[in-house]
Tab-separated table of C-alpha atoms and ligand atoms in Angstrom:
chain	number	residue	atom	x	y	z
A	1	MET	CA	-88.620	-45.439	21.105
A	2	ALA	CA	-90.811	-48.432	21.781
A	3	GLY	CA	-89.900	-51.939	22.857
A	4	ASN	CA	-92.008	-54.778	21.502
A	5	ILE	CA	-93.334	-58.175	22.433
A	6	CYS	CA	-95.821	-60.130	20.347
A	7	ASN	CA	-97.732	-63.386	19.909
A	8	THR	CA	-95.542	-66.375	20.656
A	9	ASN	CA	-97.558	-69.025	18.803
A	10	VAL	CA	-96.972	-71.349	21.751
A	11	TYR	CA	-99.742	-69.874	23.936
A	12	LEU	CA	-102.677	-72.184	24.671
A	13	PRO	CA	-105.622	-71.112	26.832
A	14	ASP	CA	-106.054	-72.999	30.114
A	15	ASP	CA	-102.673	-74.680	29.771
A	16	ALA	CA	-100.389	-73.998	32.710
A	17	ALA	CA	-97.221	-75.236	30.976
A	18	SER	CA	-97.782	-72.984	27.946
A	19	GLU	CA	-98.594	-70.010	30.154
A	20	LYS	CA	-95.397	-70.553	32.076
A	21	ALA	CA	-93.315	-70.728	28.871
A	22	VAL	CA	-94.948	-67.572	27.456
A	23	ARG	CA	-94.536	-65.722	30.724
A	24	ARG	CA	-90.808	-66.496	30.747
A	25	MET	CA	-90.399	-65.281	27.144
A	26	PHE	CA	-92.241	-62.039	27.854
A	27	GLU	CA	-90.334	-61.380	31.072
A	28	GLU	CA	-87.020	-61.911	29.316
A	29	GLN	CA	-87.925	-59.712	26.329
A	30	VAL	CA	-89.451	-56.933	28.410
A	31	GLN	CA	-86.302	-56.870	30.528
A	32	TRP	CA	-84.147	-56.508	27.390
A	33	ALA	CA	-86.298	-53.588	26.261
A	34	MET	CA	-86.152	-51.886	29.649
A	35	ASP	CA	-82.364	-52.397	29.776
A	36	ALA	CA	-82.176	-50.620	26.402
A	37	GLY	CA	-84.043	-47.641	27.863
A	38	VAL	CA	-87.243	-47.758	25.809
A	39	ASP	CA	-89.910	-45.110	26.390
A	40	TYR	CA	-92.770	-47.612	26.373
A	41	ILE	CA	-93.555	-51.175	25.297
A	42	ILE	CA	-95.944	-52.448	22.650
A	43	GLY	CA	-97.576	-55.877	22.951
A	44	GLU	CA	-99.000	-56.736	19.553
A	45	THR	CA	-100.604	-59.216	17.141
A	46	PHE	CA	-102.303	-61.257	19.850
A	47	ALA	CA	-105.086	-63.485	18.541
A	48	HIS	CA	-105.712	-64.741	22.091
A	49	LEU	CA	-107.035	-62.240	24.626
A	50	GLY	CA	-105.431	-64.412	27.321
A	51	GLU	CA	-101.984	-63.949	25.804
A	52	ALA	CA	-102.573	-60.195	25.435
A	53	LEU	CA	-103.552	-59.931	29.105
A	54	LEU	CA	-100.440	-61.870	30.071
A	55	ALA	CA	-98.272	-59.526	27.989
A	56	LEU	CA	-99.971	-56.514	29.549
A	57	GLU	CA	-99.418	-57.824	33.066
A	58	ILE	CA	-95.700	-58.290	32.447
A	59	ILE	CA	-95.245	-54.928	30.705
A	60	LYS	CA	-97.009	-53.133	33.561
A	61	LYS	CA	-94.888	-54.962	36.138
A	62	SER	CA	-91.777	-53.475	34.476
A	63	GLY	CA	-93.094	-49.975	35.101
A	64	SER	CA	-93.498	-49.175	31.388
A	65	ALA	CA	-96.622	-47.839	29.707
A	66	ALA	CA	-98.321	-50.446	27.502
A	67	VAL	CA	-99.848	-50.292	24.037
A	68	VAL	CA	-101.664	-53.594	23.456
A	69	THR	CA	-103.151	-54.514	20.091
A	70	LEU	CA	-105.032	-57.610	18.961
A	71	ALA	CA	-104.982	-59.382	15.603
A	72	ILE	CA	-108.524	-60.342	14.675
A	73	HIS	CA	-108.748	-63.152	12.137
A	74	LYS	CA	-111.598	-64.215	9.806
A	75	LYS	CA	-114.075	-65.195	12.497
A	76	GLY	CA	-114.097	-61.624	13.815
A	77	VAL	CA	-113.410	-62.604	17.436
A	78	THR	CA	-110.365	-63.515	19.522
A	79	ARG	CA	-109.347	-67.182	19.564
A	80	GLU	CA	-111.367	-67.564	22.765
A	81	GLY	CA	-114.435	-66.180	20.953
A	82	CYS	CA	-114.403	-62.726	22.554
A	83	PRO	CA	-115.621	-59.796	20.380
A	84	PRO	CA	-112.787	-57.285	19.778
A	85	ALA	CA	-114.591	-54.406	21.510
A	86	GLU	CA	-115.097	-56.449	24.644
A	87	ALA	CA	-111.508	-57.733	24.531
A	88	CYS	CA	-110.174	-54.175	24.201
A	89	LYS	CA	-112.342	-53.056	27.110
A	90	ARG	CA	-110.851	-55.795	29.266
A	91	LEU	CA	-107.318	-54.718	28.310
A	92	CYS	CA	-108.167	-51.088	29.026
A	93	ASP	CA	-109.689	-52.022	32.397
A	94	ALA	CA	-106.552	-54.074	33.159
A	95	GLY	CA	-104.397	-50.955	32.799
A	96	ALA	CA	-103.271	-50.670	29.172
A	97	GLU	CA	-102.628	-47.052	28.223
A	98	ILE	CA	-103.696	-47.696	24.598
A	99	VAL	CA	-105.644	-50.648	23.149
A	100	GLY	CA	-106.655	-51.570	19.616
A	101	LEU	CA	-105.924	-53.709	16.586
A	102	ASN	CA	-102.973	-54.464	14.356
A	103	CYS	CA	-102.168	-56.781	11.448
A	104	VAL	CA	-104.266	-59.369	9.555
A	105	ARG	CA	-106.987	-56.993	8.278
A	106	GLY	CA	-106.637	-54.259	5.672
A	107	PRO	CA	-108.236	-50.810	5.926
A	108	ALA	CA	-111.668	-51.902	4.646
A	109	THR	CA	-112.129	-54.730	7.126
A	110	ILE	CA	-110.488	-53.218	10.202
A	111	LEU	CA	-112.580	-50.025	10.217
A	112	PRO	CA	-115.893	-51.646	11.238
A	113	LEU	CA	-114.170	-53.257	14.239
A	114	LEU	CA	-112.543	-49.961	15.230
A	115	ARG	CA	-115.952	-48.263	15.338
A	116	GLU	CA	-117.136	-50.844	17.857
A	117	ILE	CA	-113.963	-50.538	19.929
A	118	ARG	CA	-114.209	-46.740	20.044
A	119	LYS	CA	-117.724	-47.041	21.468
A	120	ALA	CA	-116.645	-49.607	24.073
A	121	VAL	CA	-113.472	-48.132	25.605
A	122	LYS	CA	-112.515	-44.849	27.241
A	123	CYS	CA	-108.715	-45.045	26.727
A	124	PRO	CA	-106.994	-43.997	23.473
A	125	ILE	CA	-107.305	-46.563	20.669
A	126	ALA	CA	-104.764	-47.830	18.141
A	127	ALA	CA	-105.181	-48.937	14.527
A	128	LEU	CA	-102.403	-50.546	12.475
A	129	PRO	CA	-103.928	-52.479	9.553
A	130	VAL	CA	-101.978	-54.260	6.849
A	131	PRO	CA	-101.885	-52.176	3.644
A	132	TYR	CA	-103.742	-54.767	1.579
A	133	ARG	CA	-107.092	-54.694	-0.211
A	134	THR	CA	-109.078	-56.999	2.038
A	135	THR	CA	-112.816	-57.209	1.342
A	136	GLU	CA	-116.068	-58.336	2.946
A	137	VAL	CA	-115.514	-61.699	1.266
A	138	GLU	CA	-111.771	-61.932	1.905
A	139	LEU	CA	-111.505	-60.324	5.314
A	140	THR	CA	-107.825	-60.941	6.003
A	141	PHE	CA	-104.586	-60.770	4.035
A	142	GLN	CA	-104.104	-64.481	4.666
A	143	SER	CA	-107.356	-65.179	2.802
A	144	LEU	CA	-106.857	-62.813	-0.159
A	145	SER	CA	-106.896	-64.357	-3.624
A	146	ASP	CA	-105.364	-62.984	-6.813
A	147	PRO	CA	-107.315	-64.158	-9.885
A	148	ARG	CA	-104.694	-62.737	-12.225
A	149	GLY	CA	-101.688	-64.049	-10.352
A	150	PRO	CA	-99.859	-67.351	-10.922
A	151	GLU	CA	-100.116	-70.351	-8.613
A	152	THR	CA	-97.868	-70.057	-5.584
A	153	PRO	CA	-96.165	-73.097	-4.025
A	154	HIS	CA	-98.357	-72.726	-0.914
A	155	GLY	CA	-101.665	-71.998	-2.682
A	156	HIS	CA	-102.172	-68.390	-1.522
A	157	PRO	CA	-100.803	-64.974	-2.406
A	158	PHE	CA	-100.027	-64.693	1.357
A	159	PRO	CA	-97.323	-64.006	2.283
A	160	THR	CA	-94.927	-63.821	-0.662
A	161	ALA	CA	-97.152	-62.857	-3.629
A	162	LEU	CA	-99.312	-60.106	-2.151
A	163	ASP	CA	-97.703	-57.359	-4.235
A	164	PRO	CA	-100.617	-56.769	-6.674
A	165	LEU	CA	-103.068	-56.622	-3.749
A	166	THR	CA	-101.240	-53.773	-2.009
A	167	CYS	CA	-103.066	-50.521	-1.215
A	168	THR	CA	-101.901	-47.375	-2.938
A	169	ARG	CA	-100.813	-44.367	-0.913
A	170	TYR	CA	-104.170	-42.759	-1.767
A	171	GLU	CA	-106.089	-45.640	-0.209
A	172	ILE	CA	-103.956	-45.223	2.912
A	173	THR	CA	-104.698	-41.489	2.921
A	174	GLU	CA	-108.423	-42.284	2.848
A	175	PHE	CA	-108.087	-44.880	5.616
A	176	THR	CA	-106.206	-42.396	7.781
A	177	ARG	CA	-108.947	-39.786	7.414
A	178	GLN	CA	-111.648	-42.290	8.255
A	179	ALA	CA	-109.728	-43.595	11.269
A	180	ARG	CA	-109.220	-40.041	12.541
A	181	ASP	CA	-112.951	-39.352	12.118
A	182	ILE	CA	-113.822	-42.469	14.131
A	183	GLY	CA	-111.567	-41.233	16.932
A	184	VAL	CA	-108.468	-43.390	16.482
A	185	ASP	CA	-105.617	-41.818	18.484
A	186	TYR	CA	-102.600	-43.953	17.584
A	187	ILE	CA	-102.153	-44.937	13.987
A	188	GLY	CA	-99.751	-46.873	11.799
A	189	LEU	CA	-99.459	-49.836	9.468
A	190	CYS	CA	-98.368	-53.438	9.831
A	191	CYS	CA	-96.882	-56.096	7.531
A	192	GLY	CA	-96.240	-54.913	3.982
A	193	ALA	CA	-96.134	-51.182	4.679
A	194	GLY	CA	-93.748	-49.036	2.674
A	195	PRO	CA	-92.313	-45.638	3.610
A	196	HIS	CA	-94.602	-43.912	1.103
A	197	HIS	CA	-97.618	-45.379	2.951
A	198	VAL	CA	-96.444	-44.089	6.316
A	199	ARG	CA	-95.640	-40.693	4.840
A	200	ALA	CA	-99.139	-40.558	3.293
A	201	MET	CA	-100.579	-41.174	6.781
A	202	ALA	CA	-98.582	-38.327	8.294
A	203	GLU	CA	-99.586	-35.970	5.488
A	204	ALA	CA	-103.259	-36.999	5.746
A	205	LEU	CA	-103.122	-35.842	9.373
A	206	GLY	CA	-101.711	-32.466	8.339
A	207	ARG	CA	-98.110	-33.229	9.279
A	208	LYS	CA	-95.082	-32.429	7.157
A	209	PRO	CA	-92.417	-34.982	8.080
A	210	PRO	CA	-88.856	-34.607	6.715
A	211	ALA	CA	-89.714	-37.266	4.084
A	212	SER	CA	-92.350	-34.948	2.613
A	213	ARG	CA	-89.577	-33.281	0.648
A	214	TYR	CA	-89.634	-36.420	-1.515
A	215	SER	CA	-93.415	-36.569	-1.959
A	216	PRO	CA	-94.157	-36.477	-5.666
A	217	ASP	CA	-94.970	-33.070	-7.084
A	218	MET	CA	-96.984	-34.133	-10.107
A	219	SER	CA	-97.146	-30.536	-11.396
A	220	LYS	CA	-93.531	-31.124	-12.519
A	221	HIS	CA	-94.234	-34.337	-14.423
A	222	TYR	CA	-93.293	-34.007	-18.086
A	223	ILE	CA	-96.705	-35.138	-19.320
A	224	LEU	CA	-99.044	-34.939	-16.330
A	225	GLY	CA	-97.631	-31.643	-15.070
A	226	THR	CA	-98.737	-28.053	-15.489
A	227	ASP	CA	-95.837	-26.516	-17.395
A	228	ALA	CA	-97.445	-24.968	-20.471
A	229	HIS	CA	-94.263	-25.290	-22.528
A	230	LEU	CA	-94.032	-29.041	-21.854
A	231	LEU	CA	-97.732	-29.571	-22.339
A	232	LYS	CA	-97.401	-28.126	-25.831
A	233	LYS	CA	-94.197	-29.976	-26.605
A	234	TYR	CA	-95.554	-33.372	-25.541
A	235	GLN	CA	-99.103	-33.023	-26.870
A	236	ASP	CA	-98.681	-36.201	-28.960
A	237	PHE	CA	-97.526	-38.182	-25.942
A	238	ILE	CA	-100.464	-36.957	-23.866
A	239	GLU	CA	-102.883	-38.200	-26.493
A	240	ASP	CA	-101.055	-41.526	-26.528
A	241	LEU	CA	-101.234	-42.101	-22.722
B	1	ZN	ZN1	-98.490	-57.526	10.688
């Protein structure tokens, strides 16, 4: 079981007062996690490398192992302007057991960054994208548009009208295979993930989790299945699909 700390949204680089406030939050939260007997602590969704390094320092001080992942927004660099591969290398060199990326980007736009990170660091790497159909034009789930969707009160599908932009389980299967081939060691999903997505990841890696007993067996579907009796009986329906 992992404990977790994440971006505070009050961190400012080169600001002693903000650093002090963030440090106190992290120390308090890490202590709660350690008191609860966690096996390790995740620091995640940091857009600032400085905040990630601060989180790492405090996790390591507690004696726990640290998984530290960055959230890379549209500009493709941390808020300080550091390329993700270089930022991950600095976290790895500072003692993180696992470094990588989570949130903000979907499978299509996180993979190119993961390739660079894999080349740059020696420690295991983590990938936890959001399960949304981000593109080269709309790199992040905050910037996704939905031409067929209605206006939202805040002008974007993010965060409450992303439903039609969600990846299918098959897209997540494909992402998982590609991530494995790159050399990603620690894999998962971030905001918007459903249990069927996570199960698809496990199955793509050759696992059979308990939830696999509920994976759809399409051979039993009354129209799309393989039962010859049903196929004959529902011939009209099949033609009308
Ligand atoms: Zn997220």
